[in-house]
């Protein structure tokens, strides 16, 4: 799987029904790979629906959310690059 590229700022997955169950598209599979194998998890917000990660290659901050929270499992994943300022404002702890 590809690591995050410098020009990327947003990865939006979609779910597809395969006739039996809902499955991630290729972007969703990539997001799962990145959060499981590459990005460093830093924090979770108080709701538990948002997680903050850091890219070890360039220290950019990435926020994982599930904007379709009404769907079972929260729906498809959204991974968005956020500024250090926004990360500090939302996740109350000092970031390195």
One Martini backbone bead per residue (centre of mass of N, CA, C, O) as a GRO file, in nm:
protein
   96
    1UNK     BB    1   0.101   0.034   0.016
    2UNK     BB    2   0.053   0.367   0.017
    3UNK     BB    3   0.169   0.635   0.121
    4UNK     BB    4   0.160   0.947   0.195
    5UNK     BB    5   0.132   1.233   0.015
    6UNK     BB    6   0.202   1.568  -0.005
    7UNK     BB    7  -0.077   1.635  -0.175
    8UNK     BB    8  -0.237   1.509   0.043
    9UNK     BB    9  -0.562   1.582   0.246
   10UNK     BB   10  -0.777   1.350   0.143
   11UNK     BB   11  -0.967   1.054   0.251
   12UNK     BB   12  -1.253   0.895   0.090
   13UNK     BB   13  -1.462   0.660   0.161
   14UNK     BB   14  -1.646   0.373   0.044
   15UNK     BB   15  -1.928   0.171   0.033
   16UNK     BB   16  -1.988  -0.171  -0.067
   17UNK     BB   17  -2.207  -0.402  -0.200
   18UNK     BB   18  -2.160  -0.770  -0.241
   19UNK     BB   19  -2.454  -0.918  -0.144
   20UNK     BB   20  -2.384  -0.945   0.183
   21UNK     BB   21  -2.188  -0.689   0.234
   22UNK     BB   22  -2.005  -0.435   0.350
   23UNK     BB   23  -1.736  -0.264   0.169
   24UNK     BB   24  -1.448  -0.145   0.104
   25UNK     BB   25  -1.274   0.040  -0.076
   26UNK     BB   26  -0.962   0.125  -0.170
   27UNK     BB   27  -0.949   0.365   0.027
   28UNK     BB   28  -1.038   0.212   0.280
   29UNK     BB   29  -0.802   0.013   0.275
   30UNK     BB   30  -0.582   0.229   0.300
   31UNK     BB   31  -0.668   0.350   0.567
   32UNK     BB   32  -0.638   0.089   0.731
   33UNK     BB   33  -0.340   0.056   0.676
   34UNK     BB   34  -0.236   0.327   0.788
   35UNK     BB   35  -0.357   0.295   1.088
   36UNK     BB   36  -0.212   0.004   1.135
   37UNK     BB   37   0.107   0.058   0.990
   38UNK     BB   38   0.193   0.387   0.999
   39UNK     BB   39   0.043   0.558   1.169
   40UNK     BB   40   0.032   0.764   1.464
   41UNK     BB   41  -0.130   0.741   1.749
   42UNK     BB   42  -0.243   1.005   1.980
   43UNK     BB   43  -0.572   1.051   1.976
   44UNK     BB   44  -0.895   1.091   2.141
   45UNK     BB   45  -1.188   1.194   2.165
   46UNK     BB   46  -1.459   1.207   2.381
   47UNK     BB   47  -1.650   1.041   2.175
   48UNK     BB   48  -1.463   0.835   1.979
   49UNK     BB   49  -1.491   0.939   1.656
   50UNK     BB   50  -1.201   1.071   1.694
   51UNK     BB   51  -0.871   1.057   1.542
   52UNK     BB   52  -0.523   1.106   1.600
   53UNK     BB   53  -0.253   1.146   1.366
   54UNK     BB   54   0.091   1.072   1.264
   55UNK     BB   55   0.332   1.137   1.030
   56UNK     BB   56   0.661   1.023   1.030
   57UNK     BB   57   0.775   1.172   0.768
   58UNK     BB   58   0.623   1.494   0.834
   59UNK     BB   59   0.422   1.553   1.089
   60UNK     BB   60   0.148   1.523   1.005
   61UNK     BB   61  -0.195   1.565   1.062
   62UNK     BB   62  -0.456   1.312   1.124
   63UNK     BB   63  -0.809   1.268   1.080
   64UNK     BB   64  -1.039   1.035   1.204
   65UNK     BB   65  -1.361   0.954   1.059
   66UNK     BB   66  -1.740   0.904   1.071
   67UNK     BB   67  -1.983   1.085   0.913
   68UNK     BB   68  -2.190   0.821   0.904
   69UNK     BB   69  -2.305   0.753   1.208
   70UNK     BB   70  -2.590   0.613   1.132
   71UNK     BB   71  -2.430   0.384   1.052
   72UNK     BB   72  -2.306   0.095   1.074
   73UNK     BB   73  -1.993   0.167   1.211
   74UNK     BB   74  -2.009   0.477   1.075
   75UNK     BB   75  -1.914   0.398   0.809
   76UNK     BB   76  -1.711   0.569   0.626
   77UNK     BB   77  -1.398   0.679   0.598
   78UNK     BB   78  -1.211   0.975   0.717
   79UNK     BB   79  -0.905   1.137   0.603
   80UNK     BB   80  -0.757   1.434   0.750
   81UNK     BB   81  -0.571   1.707   0.718
   82UNK     BB   82  -0.434   1.890   0.993
   83UNK     BB   83  -0.347   2.127   1.183
   84UNK     BB   84  -0.180   2.196   1.464
   85UNK     BB   85  -0.381   2.396   1.574
   86UNK     BB   86  -0.634   2.210   1.551
   87UNK     BB   87  -0.525   1.979   1.720
   88UNK     BB   88  -0.486   2.143   1.985
   89UNK     BB   89  -0.787   2.236   2.010
   90UNK     BB   90  -0.922   1.940   2.016
   91UNK     BB   91  -0.658   1.816   2.160
   92UNK     BB   92  -0.588   1.831   2.506
   93UNK     BB   93  -0.254   1.857   2.438
   94UNK     BB   94   0.071   1.830   2.391
   95UNK     BB   95   0.249   1.866   2.099
   96UNK     BB   96   0.542   1.746   1.909
   0.00000   0.00000   0.00000
